[in-house]
CSV table of C-alpha atoms in Angstrom, one decimal:
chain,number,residue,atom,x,y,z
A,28,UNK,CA,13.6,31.9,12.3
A,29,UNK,CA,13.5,31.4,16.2
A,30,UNK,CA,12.7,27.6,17.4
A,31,UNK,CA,13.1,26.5,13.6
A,32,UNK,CA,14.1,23.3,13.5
A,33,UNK,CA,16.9,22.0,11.5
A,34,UNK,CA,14.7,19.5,10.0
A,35,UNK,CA,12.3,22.1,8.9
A,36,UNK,CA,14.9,24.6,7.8
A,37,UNK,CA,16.1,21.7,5.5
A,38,UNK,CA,13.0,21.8,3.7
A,39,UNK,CA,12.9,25.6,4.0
A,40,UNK,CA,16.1,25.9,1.8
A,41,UNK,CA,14.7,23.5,-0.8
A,42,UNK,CA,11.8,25.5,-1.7
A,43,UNK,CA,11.4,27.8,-4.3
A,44,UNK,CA,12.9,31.1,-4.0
A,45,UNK,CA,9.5,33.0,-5.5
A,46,UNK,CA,7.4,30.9,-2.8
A,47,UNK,CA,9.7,32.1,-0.3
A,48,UNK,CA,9.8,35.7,-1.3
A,49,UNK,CA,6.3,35.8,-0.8
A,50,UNK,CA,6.3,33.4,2.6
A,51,UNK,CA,9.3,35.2,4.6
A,52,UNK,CA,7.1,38.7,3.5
A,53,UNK,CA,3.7,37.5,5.1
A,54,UNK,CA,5.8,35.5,8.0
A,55,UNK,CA,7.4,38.7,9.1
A,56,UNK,CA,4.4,40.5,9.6
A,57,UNK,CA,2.6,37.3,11.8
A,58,UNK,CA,5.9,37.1,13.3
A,59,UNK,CA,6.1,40.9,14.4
A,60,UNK,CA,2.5,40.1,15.7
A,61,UNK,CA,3.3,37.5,17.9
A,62,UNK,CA,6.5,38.7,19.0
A,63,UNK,CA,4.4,41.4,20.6
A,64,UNK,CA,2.5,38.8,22.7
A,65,UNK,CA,6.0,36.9,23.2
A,66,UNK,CA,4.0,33.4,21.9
A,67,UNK,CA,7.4,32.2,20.2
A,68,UNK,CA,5.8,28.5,20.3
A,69,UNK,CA,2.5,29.9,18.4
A,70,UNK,CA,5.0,31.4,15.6
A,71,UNK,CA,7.0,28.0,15.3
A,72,UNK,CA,3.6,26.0,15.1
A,73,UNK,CA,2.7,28.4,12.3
A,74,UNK,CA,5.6,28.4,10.3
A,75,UNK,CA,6.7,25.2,10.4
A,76,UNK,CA,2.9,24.5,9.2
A,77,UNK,CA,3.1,27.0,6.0
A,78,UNK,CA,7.0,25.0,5.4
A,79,UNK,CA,5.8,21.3,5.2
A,80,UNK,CA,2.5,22.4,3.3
A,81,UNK,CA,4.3,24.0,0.7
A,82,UNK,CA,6.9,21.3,0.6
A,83,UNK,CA,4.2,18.5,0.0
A,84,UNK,CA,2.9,21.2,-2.6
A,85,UNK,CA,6.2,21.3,-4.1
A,86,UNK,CA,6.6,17.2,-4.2
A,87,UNK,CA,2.9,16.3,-5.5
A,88,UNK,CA,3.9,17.9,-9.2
A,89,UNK,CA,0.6,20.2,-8.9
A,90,UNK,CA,2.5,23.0,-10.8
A,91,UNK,CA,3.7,20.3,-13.9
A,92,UNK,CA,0.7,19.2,-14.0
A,93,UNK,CA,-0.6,22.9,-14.6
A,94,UNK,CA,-3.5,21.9,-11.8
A,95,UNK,CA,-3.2,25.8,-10.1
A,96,UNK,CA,-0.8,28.8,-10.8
A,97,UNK,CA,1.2,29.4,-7.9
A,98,UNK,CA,0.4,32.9,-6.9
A,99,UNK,CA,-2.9,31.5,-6.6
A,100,UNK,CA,-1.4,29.1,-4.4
A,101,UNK,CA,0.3,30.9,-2.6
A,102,UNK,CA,-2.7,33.2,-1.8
A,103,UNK,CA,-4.8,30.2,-0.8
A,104,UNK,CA,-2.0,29.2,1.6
A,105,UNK,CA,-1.3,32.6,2.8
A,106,UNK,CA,-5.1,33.0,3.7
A,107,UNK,CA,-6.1,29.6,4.9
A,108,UNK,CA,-8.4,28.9,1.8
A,109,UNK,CA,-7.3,25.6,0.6
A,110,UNK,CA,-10.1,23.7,2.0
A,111,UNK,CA,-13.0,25.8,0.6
A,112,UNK,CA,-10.8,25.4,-2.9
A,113,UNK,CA,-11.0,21.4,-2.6
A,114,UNK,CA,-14.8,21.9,-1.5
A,115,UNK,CA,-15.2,23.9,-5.3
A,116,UNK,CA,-13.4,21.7,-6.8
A,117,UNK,CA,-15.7,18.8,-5.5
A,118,UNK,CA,-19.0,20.9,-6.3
A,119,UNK,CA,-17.8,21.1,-9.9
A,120,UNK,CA,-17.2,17.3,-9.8
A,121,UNK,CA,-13.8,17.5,-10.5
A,122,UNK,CA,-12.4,14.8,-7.9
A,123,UNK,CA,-9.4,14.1,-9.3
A,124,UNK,CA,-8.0,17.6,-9.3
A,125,UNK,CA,-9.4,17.7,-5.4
A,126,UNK,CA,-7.8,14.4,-4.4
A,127,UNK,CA,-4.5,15.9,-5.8
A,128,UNK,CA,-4.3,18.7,-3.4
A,129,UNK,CA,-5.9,16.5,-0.4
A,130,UNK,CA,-2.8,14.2,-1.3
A,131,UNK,CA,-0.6,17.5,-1.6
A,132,UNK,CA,-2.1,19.3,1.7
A,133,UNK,CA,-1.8,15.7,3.3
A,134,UNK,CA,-5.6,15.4,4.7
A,135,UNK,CA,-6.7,13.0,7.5
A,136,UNK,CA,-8.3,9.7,6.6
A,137,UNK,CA,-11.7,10.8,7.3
A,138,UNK,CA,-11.3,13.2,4.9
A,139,UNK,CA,-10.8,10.8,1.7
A,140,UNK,CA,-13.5,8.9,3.1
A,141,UNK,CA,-16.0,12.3,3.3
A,142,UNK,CA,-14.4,12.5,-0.5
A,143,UNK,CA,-15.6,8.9,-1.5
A,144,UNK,CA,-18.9,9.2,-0.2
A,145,UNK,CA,-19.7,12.9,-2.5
A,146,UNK,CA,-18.8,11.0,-5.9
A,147,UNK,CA,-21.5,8.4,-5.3
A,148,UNK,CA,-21.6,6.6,-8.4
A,149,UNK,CA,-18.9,8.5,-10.2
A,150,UNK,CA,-16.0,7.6,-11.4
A,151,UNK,CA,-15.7,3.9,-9.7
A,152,UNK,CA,-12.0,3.9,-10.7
A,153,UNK,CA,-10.8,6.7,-9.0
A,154,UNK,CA,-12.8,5.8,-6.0
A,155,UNK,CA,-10.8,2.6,-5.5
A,156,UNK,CA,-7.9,4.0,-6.5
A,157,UNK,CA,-8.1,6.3,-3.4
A,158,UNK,CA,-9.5,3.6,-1.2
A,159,UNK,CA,-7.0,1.9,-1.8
A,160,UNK,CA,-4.2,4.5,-1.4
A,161,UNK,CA,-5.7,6.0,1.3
A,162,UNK,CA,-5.6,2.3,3.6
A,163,UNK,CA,-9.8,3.1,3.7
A,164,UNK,CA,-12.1,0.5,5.2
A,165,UNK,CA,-13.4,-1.3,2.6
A,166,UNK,CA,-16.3,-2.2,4.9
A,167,UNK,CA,-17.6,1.5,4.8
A,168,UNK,CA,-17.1,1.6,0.8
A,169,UNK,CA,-19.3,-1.7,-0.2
A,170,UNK,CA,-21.4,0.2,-3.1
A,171,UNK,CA,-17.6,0.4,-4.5
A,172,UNK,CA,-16.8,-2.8,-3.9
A,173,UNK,CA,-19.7,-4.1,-5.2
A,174,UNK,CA,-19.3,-2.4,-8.6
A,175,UNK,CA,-15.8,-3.9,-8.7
A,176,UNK,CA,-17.4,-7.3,-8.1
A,177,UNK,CA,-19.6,-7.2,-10.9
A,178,UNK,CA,-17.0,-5.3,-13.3
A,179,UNK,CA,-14.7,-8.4,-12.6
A,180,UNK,CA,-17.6,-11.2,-12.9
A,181,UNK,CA,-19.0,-9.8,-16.1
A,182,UNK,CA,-14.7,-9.6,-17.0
A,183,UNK,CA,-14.4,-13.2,-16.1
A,184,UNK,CA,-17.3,-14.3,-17.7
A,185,UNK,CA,-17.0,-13.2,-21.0
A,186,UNK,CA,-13.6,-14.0,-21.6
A,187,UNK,CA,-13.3,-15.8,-24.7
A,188,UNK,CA,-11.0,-18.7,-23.4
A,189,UNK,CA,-12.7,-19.6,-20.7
A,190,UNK,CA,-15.9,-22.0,-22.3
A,191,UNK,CA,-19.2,-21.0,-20.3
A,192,UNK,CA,-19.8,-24.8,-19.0
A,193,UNK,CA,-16.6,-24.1,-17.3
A,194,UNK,CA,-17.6,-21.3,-16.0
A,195,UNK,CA,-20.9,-22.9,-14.8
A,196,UNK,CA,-18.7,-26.1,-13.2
A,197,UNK,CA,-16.7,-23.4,-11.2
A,198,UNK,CA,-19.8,-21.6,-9.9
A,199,UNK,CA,-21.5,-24.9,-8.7
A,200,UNK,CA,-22.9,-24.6,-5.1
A,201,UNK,CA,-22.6,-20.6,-5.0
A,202,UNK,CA,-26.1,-19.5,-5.8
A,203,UNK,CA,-25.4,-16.0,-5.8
A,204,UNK,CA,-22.5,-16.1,-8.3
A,205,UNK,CA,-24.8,-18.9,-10.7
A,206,UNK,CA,-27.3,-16.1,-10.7
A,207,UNK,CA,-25.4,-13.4,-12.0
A,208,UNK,CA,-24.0,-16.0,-14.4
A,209,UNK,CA,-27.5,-16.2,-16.0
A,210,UNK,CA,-28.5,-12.7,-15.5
A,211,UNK,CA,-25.6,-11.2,-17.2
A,212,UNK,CA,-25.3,-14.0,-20.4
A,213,UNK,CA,-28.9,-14.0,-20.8
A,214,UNK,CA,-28.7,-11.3,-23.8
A,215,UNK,CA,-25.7,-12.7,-25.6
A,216,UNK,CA,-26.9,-16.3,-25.5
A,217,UNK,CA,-30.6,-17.2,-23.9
A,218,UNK,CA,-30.8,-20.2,-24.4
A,219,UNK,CA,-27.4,-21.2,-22.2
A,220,UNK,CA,-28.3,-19.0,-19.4
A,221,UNK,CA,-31.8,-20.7,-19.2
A,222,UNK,CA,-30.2,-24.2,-19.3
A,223,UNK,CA,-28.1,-22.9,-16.4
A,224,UNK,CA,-31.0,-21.6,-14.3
A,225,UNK,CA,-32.9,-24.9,-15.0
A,226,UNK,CA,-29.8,-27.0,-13.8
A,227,UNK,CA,-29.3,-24.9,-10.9
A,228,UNK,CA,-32.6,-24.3,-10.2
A,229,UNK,CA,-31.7,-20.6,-10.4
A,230,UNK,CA,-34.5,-17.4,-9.4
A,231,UNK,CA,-33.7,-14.7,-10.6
A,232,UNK,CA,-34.9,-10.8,-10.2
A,233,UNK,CA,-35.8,-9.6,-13.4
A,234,UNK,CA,-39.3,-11.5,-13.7
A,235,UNK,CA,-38.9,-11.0,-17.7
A,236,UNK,CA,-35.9,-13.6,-17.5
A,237,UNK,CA,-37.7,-15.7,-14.7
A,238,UNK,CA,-40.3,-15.8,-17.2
A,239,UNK,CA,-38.5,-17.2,-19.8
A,240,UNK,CA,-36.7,-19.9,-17.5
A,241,UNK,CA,-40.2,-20.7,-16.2
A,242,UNK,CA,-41.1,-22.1,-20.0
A,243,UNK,CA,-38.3,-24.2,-20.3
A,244,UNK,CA,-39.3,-28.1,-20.3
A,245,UNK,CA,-36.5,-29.5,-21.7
A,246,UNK,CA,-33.0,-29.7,-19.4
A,247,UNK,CA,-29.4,-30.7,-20.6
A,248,UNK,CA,-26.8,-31.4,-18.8
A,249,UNK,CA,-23.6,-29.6,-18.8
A,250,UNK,CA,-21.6,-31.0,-21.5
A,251,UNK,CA,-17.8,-30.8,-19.3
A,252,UNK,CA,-19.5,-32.4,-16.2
A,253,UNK,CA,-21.8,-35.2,-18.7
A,254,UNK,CA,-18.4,-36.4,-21.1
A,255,UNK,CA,-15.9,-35.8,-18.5
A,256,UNK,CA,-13.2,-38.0,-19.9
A,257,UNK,CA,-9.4,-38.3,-19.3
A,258,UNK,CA,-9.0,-36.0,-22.2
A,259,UNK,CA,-8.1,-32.0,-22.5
A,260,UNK,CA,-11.6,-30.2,-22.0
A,261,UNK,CA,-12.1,-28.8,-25.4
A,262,UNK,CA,-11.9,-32.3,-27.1
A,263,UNK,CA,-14.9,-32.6,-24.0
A,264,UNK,CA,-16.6,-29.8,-25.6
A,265,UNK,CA,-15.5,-29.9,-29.1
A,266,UNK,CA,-14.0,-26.8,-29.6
A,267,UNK,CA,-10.9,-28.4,-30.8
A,268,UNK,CA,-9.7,-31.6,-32.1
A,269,UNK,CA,-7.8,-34.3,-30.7
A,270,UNK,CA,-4.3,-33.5,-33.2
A,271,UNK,CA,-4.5,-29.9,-32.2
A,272,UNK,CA,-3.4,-30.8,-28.7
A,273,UNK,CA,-0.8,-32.2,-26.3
A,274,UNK,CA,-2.6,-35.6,-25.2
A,275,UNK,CA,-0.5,-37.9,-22.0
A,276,UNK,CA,-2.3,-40.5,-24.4
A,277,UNK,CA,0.3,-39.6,-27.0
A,278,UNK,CA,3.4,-40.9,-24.8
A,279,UNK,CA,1.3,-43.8,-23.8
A,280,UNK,CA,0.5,-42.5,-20.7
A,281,UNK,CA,-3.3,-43.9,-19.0
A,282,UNK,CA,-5.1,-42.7,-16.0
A,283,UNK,CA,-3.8,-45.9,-14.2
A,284,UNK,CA,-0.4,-44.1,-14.4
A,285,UNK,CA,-1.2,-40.9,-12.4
A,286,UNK,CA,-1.6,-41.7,-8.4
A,287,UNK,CA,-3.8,-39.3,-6.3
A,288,UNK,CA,-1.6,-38.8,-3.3
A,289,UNK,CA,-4.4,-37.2,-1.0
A,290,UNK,CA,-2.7,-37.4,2.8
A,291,UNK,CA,-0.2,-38.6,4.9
A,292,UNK,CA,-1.2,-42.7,4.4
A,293,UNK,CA,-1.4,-42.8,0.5
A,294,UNK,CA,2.4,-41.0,0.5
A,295,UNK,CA,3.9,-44.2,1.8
A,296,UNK,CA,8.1,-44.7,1.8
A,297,UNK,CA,8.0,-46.7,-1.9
A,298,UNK,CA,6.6,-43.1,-3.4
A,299,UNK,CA,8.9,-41.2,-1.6
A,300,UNK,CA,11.8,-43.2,-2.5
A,301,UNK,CA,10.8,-44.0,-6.3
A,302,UNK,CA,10.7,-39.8,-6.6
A,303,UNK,CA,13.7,-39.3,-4.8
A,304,UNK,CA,16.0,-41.8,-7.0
A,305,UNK,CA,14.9,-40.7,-10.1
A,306,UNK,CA,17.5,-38.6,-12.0
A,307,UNK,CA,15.1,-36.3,-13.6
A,308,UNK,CA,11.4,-35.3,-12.9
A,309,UNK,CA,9.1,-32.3,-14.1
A,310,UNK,CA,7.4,-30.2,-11.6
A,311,UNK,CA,4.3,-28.4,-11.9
A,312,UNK,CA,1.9,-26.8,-9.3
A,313,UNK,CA,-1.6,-25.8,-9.1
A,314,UNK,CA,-3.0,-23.3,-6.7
A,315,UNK,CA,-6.5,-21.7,-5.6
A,316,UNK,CA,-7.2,-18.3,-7.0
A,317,UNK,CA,-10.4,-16.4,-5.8
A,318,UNK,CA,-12.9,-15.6,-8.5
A,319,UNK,CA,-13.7,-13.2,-9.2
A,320,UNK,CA,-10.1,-11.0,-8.5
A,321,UNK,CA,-10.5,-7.4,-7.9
A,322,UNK,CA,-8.2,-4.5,-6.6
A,323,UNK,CA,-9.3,-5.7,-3.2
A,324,UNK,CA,-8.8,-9.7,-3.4
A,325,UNK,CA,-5.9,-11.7,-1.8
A,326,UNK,CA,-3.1,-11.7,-4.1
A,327,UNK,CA,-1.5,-14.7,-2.4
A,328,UNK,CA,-2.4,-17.8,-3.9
A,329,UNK,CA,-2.8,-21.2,-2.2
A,330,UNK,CA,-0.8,-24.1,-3.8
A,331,UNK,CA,-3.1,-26.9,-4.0
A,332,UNK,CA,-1.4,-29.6,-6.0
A,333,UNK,CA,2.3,-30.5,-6.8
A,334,UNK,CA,2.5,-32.4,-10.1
A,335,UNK,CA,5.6,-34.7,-10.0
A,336,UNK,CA,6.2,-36.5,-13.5
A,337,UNK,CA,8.5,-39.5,-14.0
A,338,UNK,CA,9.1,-40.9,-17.0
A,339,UNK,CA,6.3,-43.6,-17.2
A,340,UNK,CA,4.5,-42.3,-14.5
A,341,UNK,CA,2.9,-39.2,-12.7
A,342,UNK,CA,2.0,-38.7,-8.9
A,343,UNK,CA,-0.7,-35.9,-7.9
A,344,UNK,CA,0.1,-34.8,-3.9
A,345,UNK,CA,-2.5,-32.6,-2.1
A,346,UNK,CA,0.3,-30.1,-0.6
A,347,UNK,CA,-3.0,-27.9,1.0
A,348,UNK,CA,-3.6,-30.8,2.7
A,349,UNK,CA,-0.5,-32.3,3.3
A,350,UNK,CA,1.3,-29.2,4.6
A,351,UNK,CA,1.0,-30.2,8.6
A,352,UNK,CA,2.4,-34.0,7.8
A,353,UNK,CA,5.7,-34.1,9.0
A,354,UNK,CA,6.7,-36.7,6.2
A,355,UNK,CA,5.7,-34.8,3.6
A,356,UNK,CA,7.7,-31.6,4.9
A,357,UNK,CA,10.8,-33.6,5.5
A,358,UNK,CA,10.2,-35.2,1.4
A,359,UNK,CA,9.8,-31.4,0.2
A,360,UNK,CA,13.1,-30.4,1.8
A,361,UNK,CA,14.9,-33.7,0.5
A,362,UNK,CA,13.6,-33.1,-2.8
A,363,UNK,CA,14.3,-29.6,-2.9
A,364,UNK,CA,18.1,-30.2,-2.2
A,365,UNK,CA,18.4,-33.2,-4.0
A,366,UNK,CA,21.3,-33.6,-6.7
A,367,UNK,CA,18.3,-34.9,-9.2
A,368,UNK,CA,17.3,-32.9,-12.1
A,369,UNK,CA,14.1,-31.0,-11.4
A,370,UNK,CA,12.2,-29.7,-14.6
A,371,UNK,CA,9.7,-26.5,-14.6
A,372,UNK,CA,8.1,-23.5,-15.7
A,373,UNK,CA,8.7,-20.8,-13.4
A,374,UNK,CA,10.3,-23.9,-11.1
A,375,UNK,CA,11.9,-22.0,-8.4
A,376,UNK,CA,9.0,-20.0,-7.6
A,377,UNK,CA,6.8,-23.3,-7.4
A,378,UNK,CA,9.4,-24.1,-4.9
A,379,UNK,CA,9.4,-21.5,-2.8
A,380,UNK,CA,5.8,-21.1,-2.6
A,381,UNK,CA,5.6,-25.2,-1.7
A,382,UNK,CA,8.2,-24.9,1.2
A,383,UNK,CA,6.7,-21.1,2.4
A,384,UNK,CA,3.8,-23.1,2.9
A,385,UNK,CA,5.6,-25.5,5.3
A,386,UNK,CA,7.5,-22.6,7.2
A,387,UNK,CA,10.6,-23.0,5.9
A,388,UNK,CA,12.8,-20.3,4.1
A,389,UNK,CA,16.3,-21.3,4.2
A,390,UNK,CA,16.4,-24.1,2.1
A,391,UNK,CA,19.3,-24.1,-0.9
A,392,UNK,CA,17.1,-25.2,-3.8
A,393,UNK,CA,19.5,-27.5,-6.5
A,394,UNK,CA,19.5,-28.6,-9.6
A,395,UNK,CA,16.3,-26.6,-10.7
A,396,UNK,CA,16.2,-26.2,-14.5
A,397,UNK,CA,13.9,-23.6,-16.1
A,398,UNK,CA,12.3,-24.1,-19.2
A,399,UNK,CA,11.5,-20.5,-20.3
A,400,UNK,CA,15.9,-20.1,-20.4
A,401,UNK,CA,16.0,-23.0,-22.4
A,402,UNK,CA,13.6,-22.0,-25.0
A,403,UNK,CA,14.5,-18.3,-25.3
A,404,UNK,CA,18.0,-19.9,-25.7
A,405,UNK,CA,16.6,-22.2,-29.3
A,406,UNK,CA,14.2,-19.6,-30.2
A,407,UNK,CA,15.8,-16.0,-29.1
A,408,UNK,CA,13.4,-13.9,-31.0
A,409,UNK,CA,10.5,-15.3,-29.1
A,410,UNK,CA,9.2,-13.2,-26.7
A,411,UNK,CA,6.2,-15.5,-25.6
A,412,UNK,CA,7.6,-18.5,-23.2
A,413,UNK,CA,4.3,-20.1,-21.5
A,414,UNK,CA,4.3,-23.9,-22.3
A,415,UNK,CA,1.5,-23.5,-24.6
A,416,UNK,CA,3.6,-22.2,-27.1
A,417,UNK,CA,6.7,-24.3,-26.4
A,418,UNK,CA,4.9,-27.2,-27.1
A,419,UNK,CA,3.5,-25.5,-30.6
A,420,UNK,CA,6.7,-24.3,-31.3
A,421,UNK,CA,8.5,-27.8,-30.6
A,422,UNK,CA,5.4,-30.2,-31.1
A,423,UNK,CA,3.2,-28.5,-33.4
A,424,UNK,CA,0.3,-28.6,-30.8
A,425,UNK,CA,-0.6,-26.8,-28.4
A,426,UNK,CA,-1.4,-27.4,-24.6
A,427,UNK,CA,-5.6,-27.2,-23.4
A,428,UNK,CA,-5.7,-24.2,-20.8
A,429,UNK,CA,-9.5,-24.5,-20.0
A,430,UNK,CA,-9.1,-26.7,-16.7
A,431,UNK,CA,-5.8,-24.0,-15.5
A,432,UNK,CA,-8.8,-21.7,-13.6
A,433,UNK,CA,-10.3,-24.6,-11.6
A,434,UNK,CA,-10.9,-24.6,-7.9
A,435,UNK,CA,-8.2,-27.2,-6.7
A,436,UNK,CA,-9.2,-27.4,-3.4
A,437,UNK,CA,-12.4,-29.2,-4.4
A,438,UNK,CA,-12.6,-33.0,-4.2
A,439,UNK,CA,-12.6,-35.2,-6.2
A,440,UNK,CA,-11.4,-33.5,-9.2
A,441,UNK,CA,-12.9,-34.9,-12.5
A,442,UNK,CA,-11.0,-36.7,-14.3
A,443,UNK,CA,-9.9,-33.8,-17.0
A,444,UNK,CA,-8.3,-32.0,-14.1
A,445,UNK,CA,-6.3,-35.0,-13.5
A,446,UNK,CA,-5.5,-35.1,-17.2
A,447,UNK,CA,-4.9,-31.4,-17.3
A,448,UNK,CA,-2.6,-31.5,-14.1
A,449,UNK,CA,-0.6,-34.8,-15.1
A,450,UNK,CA,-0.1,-33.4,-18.4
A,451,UNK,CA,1.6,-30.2,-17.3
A,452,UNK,CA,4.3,-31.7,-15.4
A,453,UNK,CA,4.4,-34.3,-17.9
A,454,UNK,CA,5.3,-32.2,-20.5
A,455,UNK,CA,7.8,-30.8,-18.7
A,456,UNK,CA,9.9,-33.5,-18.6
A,457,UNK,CA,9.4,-34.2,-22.1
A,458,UNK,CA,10.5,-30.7,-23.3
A,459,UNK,CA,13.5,-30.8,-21.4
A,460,UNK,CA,14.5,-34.1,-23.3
A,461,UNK,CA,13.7,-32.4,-26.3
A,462,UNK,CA,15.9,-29.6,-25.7
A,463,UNK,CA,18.6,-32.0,-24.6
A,464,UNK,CA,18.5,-33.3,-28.6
């Protein structure tokens, strides 16, 4: 094994002695060969080549999977056939198996790509499974991306907890999204998707649909945008009734009693200090997500809003737009290391994502209390912890969820989103007090 190195020799010795057998046999005779030419380099190039393909063989599980024998591995090896073997495998549609022995024989990028492109419409899920294992542009792959687009919007659309006007209020100003809104619900609920289209003045391209809009006189408005009270959204809509859920109204809480800190002049010194002093508070956060979420959308969400509850009172601060203030940094790091009790649901996380926005990572957070340890400590054989069900577990009600998928950045927020955010850090503080009894 002249010009072997010891790297390669390593992986040698790992490999399986009937693979060997059968290698050192075939390398013999190549080596004789070249020997006779004295091209030592040319024999190191091609046995070091045979070693790491059948050590990626060996490592990608092809054999426990049963995908090939191995002495019809080996003979493919041996004779430099693995590439017309993926190409049969590809003609009989069979990409999976093929993209297992691309992944084993290690292709080039442009090969995964050439891969992509043969399946066409097939199989969208192992398409963007190897776009995105592969690190392939997803700007040469839009057919894909498109599928997983609509997959996701009809996903998103349809779920049952999220109530269609919402859905509507969220797609507001995005004319393409509003379209497929109507286009998709049309055949589960008509009537809806043409009150859409008629709000939204909405063309669409199936001229059957368009028709159908086209008749329609009389216009509604959407109910969540028409009532929007300081109330949870399904009271709004009536899907549920006012002692089924968590109202602020309940602990005597108004509107007048939640301030909208929006920049750097509304968070004067008298805020600051009044959150400061206090010797409890619950925290809650909001943050942008993108809709709808795919394999391929940004996974790091945006805080928006931080929720900070005291007991008679609940402030509302725009952190997206108050992360370049340099009082409002120099509050968050106060606050964060502060001896006062601070009250959450997933609270340390909240934290960290707040100050990560600000650029700082080296802050000691104190005196954070999680409320998902407290209630698997009263109620061990839980396993659900989301403050919807602590509150039915302790209260009897339950918490509204429809206003939790909102676009936060958006101003103003109506005024259920206020209720909806207030509440949530609200309720924090309560349930800790509750615990406490």
């Amino acid at each position: 094994m002249i010009g072997l190195s010891r790297f390669v020799y390593s992986i040698y010795q790992r490999l399986p002695k009937t693979l060997i057998s059968y290698q050192i046999t075939h390398s013999n005779k190549v080596y004789e060969m070249i020997m006779e030419k004295k091209n030592i380099r040319e024999f190191d190039i091609f046995f070091d080549k045979r070693i790491k393909i059948l050590n990626n063989i060996i490592h990608s599980n092809v054999f426990n999977d049963k995908l090939i024998e191995e002495t019809k591995l080996k003979e493919l090896i041996l004779q430099n056939k693995t590439s017309e073997y993926i190409e049969e495998l590809i003609k009989k549609k069979k990409y999976f198996t093929a993209y297992r022995f691309m992944n084993a024989l290690q292709y080039d990028t442009v090969s995964y790509q050439e891969l992509v492109y043969s399946m066409a419409t097939s199989d969208m899920k192992l398409q963007s499974k190897i776009i995105k294992e592969q690190h392939l542009d997803t700007r040469d792959n839009q057919k894909v991306l498109n599928h997983l687009y609509g997959e996701s919007m009809r996903f998103f659309i349809f779920r049952a907890e999220i109530p269609i006007e919402k859905v509507e209020e969220l797609f507001l100003g995005d004319q393409n999204k509003l379209q497929f809104l109507v286009e998709n619900y049309f055949t589960s609920n008509k009537q809806i998707a043409i009150q859409i289209a008629k709000r939204n003045n909405i063309k669409v391209q199936n001229h059957q649909i368009q028709q159908e809009i086209d008749k329609c006189i009389d216009v509604s408005q959407n109910a969540l945008l028409k009532n929007d009270d300081f109330l949870p959204s399904e009271i709004i809509l009536n899907t549920k009734k006012p002692n089924q859920l968590v109202l602020l109204r309940d602990f005597n809480i108004s509107k007048e009693d939640v301030y909208m800190i929006e920049d750097e002049e509304s968070l004067n010194d008298k805020i600051i200090d009044e959150i400061l002093k206090a010797p409890q508070t619950g925290i809650d956060t909001e943050s942008f997500q993108e809709i709808p979420q795919t394999k391929f959308s940004s996974r790091i969400n945006k805080v928006c809003l931080l929720q900070i509850a005291l007991p008679d009172k609940i402030f509302l601060l725009n952190s997206s737009n108050l992360t370049s203030s340099i009082k409002y940094q120099q509050f968050l790091i106060k606050y964060a290391t502060s001896d006062a009790l601070k009250i959450g649901q997933n609270i340390r996380q909240d934290f960290l994502s707040l100050l990560g926005q600000i650029g700082v990572y080296d802050v000691e957070l104190k005196q954070m209390i999680e409320l998902s340890q407290l209630f698997k400590m009263k109620f061990p054989e839980e396993k659900k912890t989301n403050l919807s069900f602590q509150c039915s577990k302790l209260l009897g009600k339950e918490l509204d969820k429809v206003e939790q998928i909102s676009n936060w950045q958006k101003r103003p927020l109506r005024n259920a989103q206020i209720h909806y955010a207030a509440l949530d850090a609200f309720i924090c503080l309560h349930l800790y007090n509750q615990y406490k009894k």
